[in-house]
Amino acid sequence: MVMMYAAPHRAGNTPVSTMTAFESRLPDLINSLANEGWAICDDFLCADEVRALRQEGERRLVAGEFHRAGVGRGSAQQIRDDIRGDAVRWLDPHAPSDAERCYWSRIESLKCELNRQLFLGIREGEFHYASYPVGSFYQRHIDRFRDDDARTVSVVCYLNDAWETTHGGQIRLWLGASPNDEYLDISPIGGRLVLFMSDRFWHAVQPANRVRWSLTGWMRR
Ligand code: OGA
Ligand code: MN
């Protein structure tokens, strides 16, 4: 069975005091991760933050800082167009741009809450920009390496402007272990954060008819 994820309806548009949209949604996010093993948070970043990060990514891409993403680890790593087509650039936590510093601080608050409430023992995060050229995809996979169990929570934040369902590019998240199990198709809408337990959830990136931008990473223990 296929389900399209649709954002829950929000009553009115009253701002929640001085909290960011993200802070006000944190309790639901933590609950969902604890109960379901996955969670979606719209407005993890506001439109200005999304634009600043996408422009930073585009600048770095033009500057030649990206490389084709491989599959596998270490010396076994290979470029496989038939498995994944994105190009990536890891964030350097020691030399962030202004936009990236803001992202790290958001991630830091998320990490503290995950540890405080779910005792995940996360010590650090690793994140990369990912740019998927038109028509590229990432086949069904799981994020945990066979020989390394440090990746605990997968964290994907989308940097796209005005993304429509017809653009494709959804992340497909299977709710069970079999390809025949139920799945969610979640559009890569700018500012949206998708979290899931790295060792449990099979997922894939569907081809898109626009370039697709994200910051993808892992909370590591
Ligand atoms: C990955 C991945 C999902 C996405 O990079 O491992 O699954 O929606 N990305 O970009
Ligand atoms: Mn993945």
PDB file of N, CA and C and ligand atoms in Angstrom, residues 84 86 128 132 138 141 143 156 158 171 196 203 205 212 214 216 218, ligand 1:
ATOM      1  N   ARG A  84      23.237   4.842  -7.037  1.00  0.00           N
ATOM      2  CA  ARG A  84      22.972   6.211  -6.594  1.00  0.00           C
ATOM      3  C   ARG A  84      23.653   7.218  -7.509  1.00  0.00           C
ATOM      4  N   ASP A  86      23.845  10.793  -6.800  1.00  0.00           N
ATOM      5  CA  ASP A  86      24.071  12.124  -6.219  1.00  0.00           C
ATOM      6  C   ASP A  86      25.543  12.470  -6.087  1.00  0.00           C
ATOM      7  N   HIS A 128      26.300  15.858   5.014  1.00  0.00           N
ATOM      8  CA  HIS A 128      26.792  16.348   3.731  1.00  0.00           C
ATOM      9  C   HIS A 128      25.674  16.971   2.921  1.00  0.00           C
ATOM     10  N   TYR A 132      21.187  15.933  -6.290  1.00  0.00           N
ATOM     11  CA  TYR A 132      20.787  14.887  -7.236  1.00  0.00           C
ATOM     12  C   TYR A 132      20.469  15.534  -8.573  1.00  0.00           C
ATOM     13  N   TYR A 138      18.426   7.093  -5.770  1.00  0.00           N
ATOM     14  CA  TYR A 138      19.216   6.247  -4.866  1.00  0.00           C
ATOM     15  C   TYR A 138      18.322   5.038  -4.587  1.00  0.00           C
ATOM     16  N   HIS A 141      17.879   1.040   0.140  1.00  0.00           N
ATOM     17  CA  HIS A 141      19.054   0.693   0.947  1.00  0.00           C
ATOM     18  C   HIS A 141      18.779   0.956   2.421  1.00  0.00           C
ATOM     19  N   ASP A 143      20.925   2.532   5.975  1.00  0.00           N
ATOM     20  CA  ASP A 143      22.077   3.420   6.166  1.00  0.00           C
ATOM     21  C   ASP A 143      23.177   2.853   7.058  1.00  0.00           C
ATOM     22  N   VAL A 156      17.597  13.844   7.413  1.00  0.00           N
ATOM     23  CA  VAL A 156      17.644  14.453   6.084  1.00  0.00           C
ATOM     24  C   VAL A 156      16.846  15.749   6.105  1.00  0.00           C
ATOM     25  N   TYR A 158      15.677  18.986   3.667  1.00  0.00           N
ATOM     26  CA  TYR A 158      15.595  19.366   2.250  1.00  0.00           C
ATOM     27  C   TYR A 158      15.763  20.866   2.045  1.00  0.00           C
ATOM     28  N   ILE A 171      11.430  10.724  -0.941  1.00  0.00           N
ATOM     29  CA  ILE A 171      12.102   9.644  -0.236  1.00  0.00           C
ATOM     30  C   ILE A 171      11.005   8.618   0.058  1.00  0.00           C
ATOM     31  N   PHE A 196      14.873   8.989  10.882  1.00  0.00           N
ATOM     32  CA  PHE A 196      14.485   7.594  11.117  1.00  0.00           C
ATOM     33  C   PHE A 196      15.662   6.833  11.704  1.00  0.00           C
ATOM     34  N   HIS A 203      14.957   2.518   2.655  1.00  0.00           N
ATOM     35  CA  HIS A 203      14.439   3.704   1.979  1.00  0.00           C
ATOM     36  C   HIS A 203      15.131   3.875   0.630  1.00  0.00           C
ATOM     37  N   VAL A 205      15.502   6.984  -2.845  1.00  0.00           N
ATOM     38  CA  VAL A 205      15.175   8.303  -3.386  1.00  0.00           C
ATOM     39  C   VAL A 205      14.670   8.104  -4.807  1.00  0.00           C
ATOM     40  N   ARG A 212      17.707  18.157  -7.125  1.00  0.00           N
ATOM     41  CA  ARG A 212      17.149  17.971  -5.769  1.00  0.00           C
ATOM     42  C   ARG A 212      18.266  18.176  -4.756  1.00  0.00           C
ATOM     43  N   SER A 214      19.632  18.522  -0.682  1.00  0.00           N
ATOM     44  CA  SER A 214      19.384  18.198   0.729  1.00  0.00           C
ATOM     45  C   SER A 214      20.671  18.331   1.526  1.00  0.00           C
ATOM     46  N   THR A 216      22.087  15.835   4.225  1.00  0.00           N
ATOM     47  CA  THR A 216      21.804  14.494   4.724  1.00  0.00           C
ATOM     48  C   THR A 216      22.883  14.114   5.729  1.00  0.00           C
ATOM     49  N   TRP A 218      23.904  11.859   9.720  1.00  0.00           N
ATOM     50  CA  TRP A 218      23.671  10.824  10.706  1.00  0.00           C
ATOM     51  C   TRP A 218      24.100  11.298  12.077  1.00  0.00           C
TER      52      TRP A 218
HETATM   53  C1  OGA B   1      21.098   8.846   1.829  1.00  0.00           C
HETATM   54  C2  OGA B   1      19.631   8.935   1.651  1.00  0.00           C
HETATM   55  C3  OGA B   1      17.633  10.275   1.436  1.00  0.00           C
HETATM   56  C4  OGA B   1      17.132  11.556   0.852  1.00  0.00           C
HETATM   57  O1  OGA B   1      21.818   9.790   1.430  1.00  0.00           O
HETATM   58  O2  OGA B   1      21.549   7.836   2.406  1.00  0.00           O
HETATM   59  O3  OGA B   1      18.983   7.944   1.816  1.00  0.00           O
HETATM   60  O4  OGA B   1      15.912  11.799   0.929  1.00  0.00           O
HETATM   61  N1  OGA B   1      19.037  10.133   1.373  1.00  0.00           N
HETATM   62  O5  OGA B   1      17.934  12.309   0.300  1.00  0.00           O
END
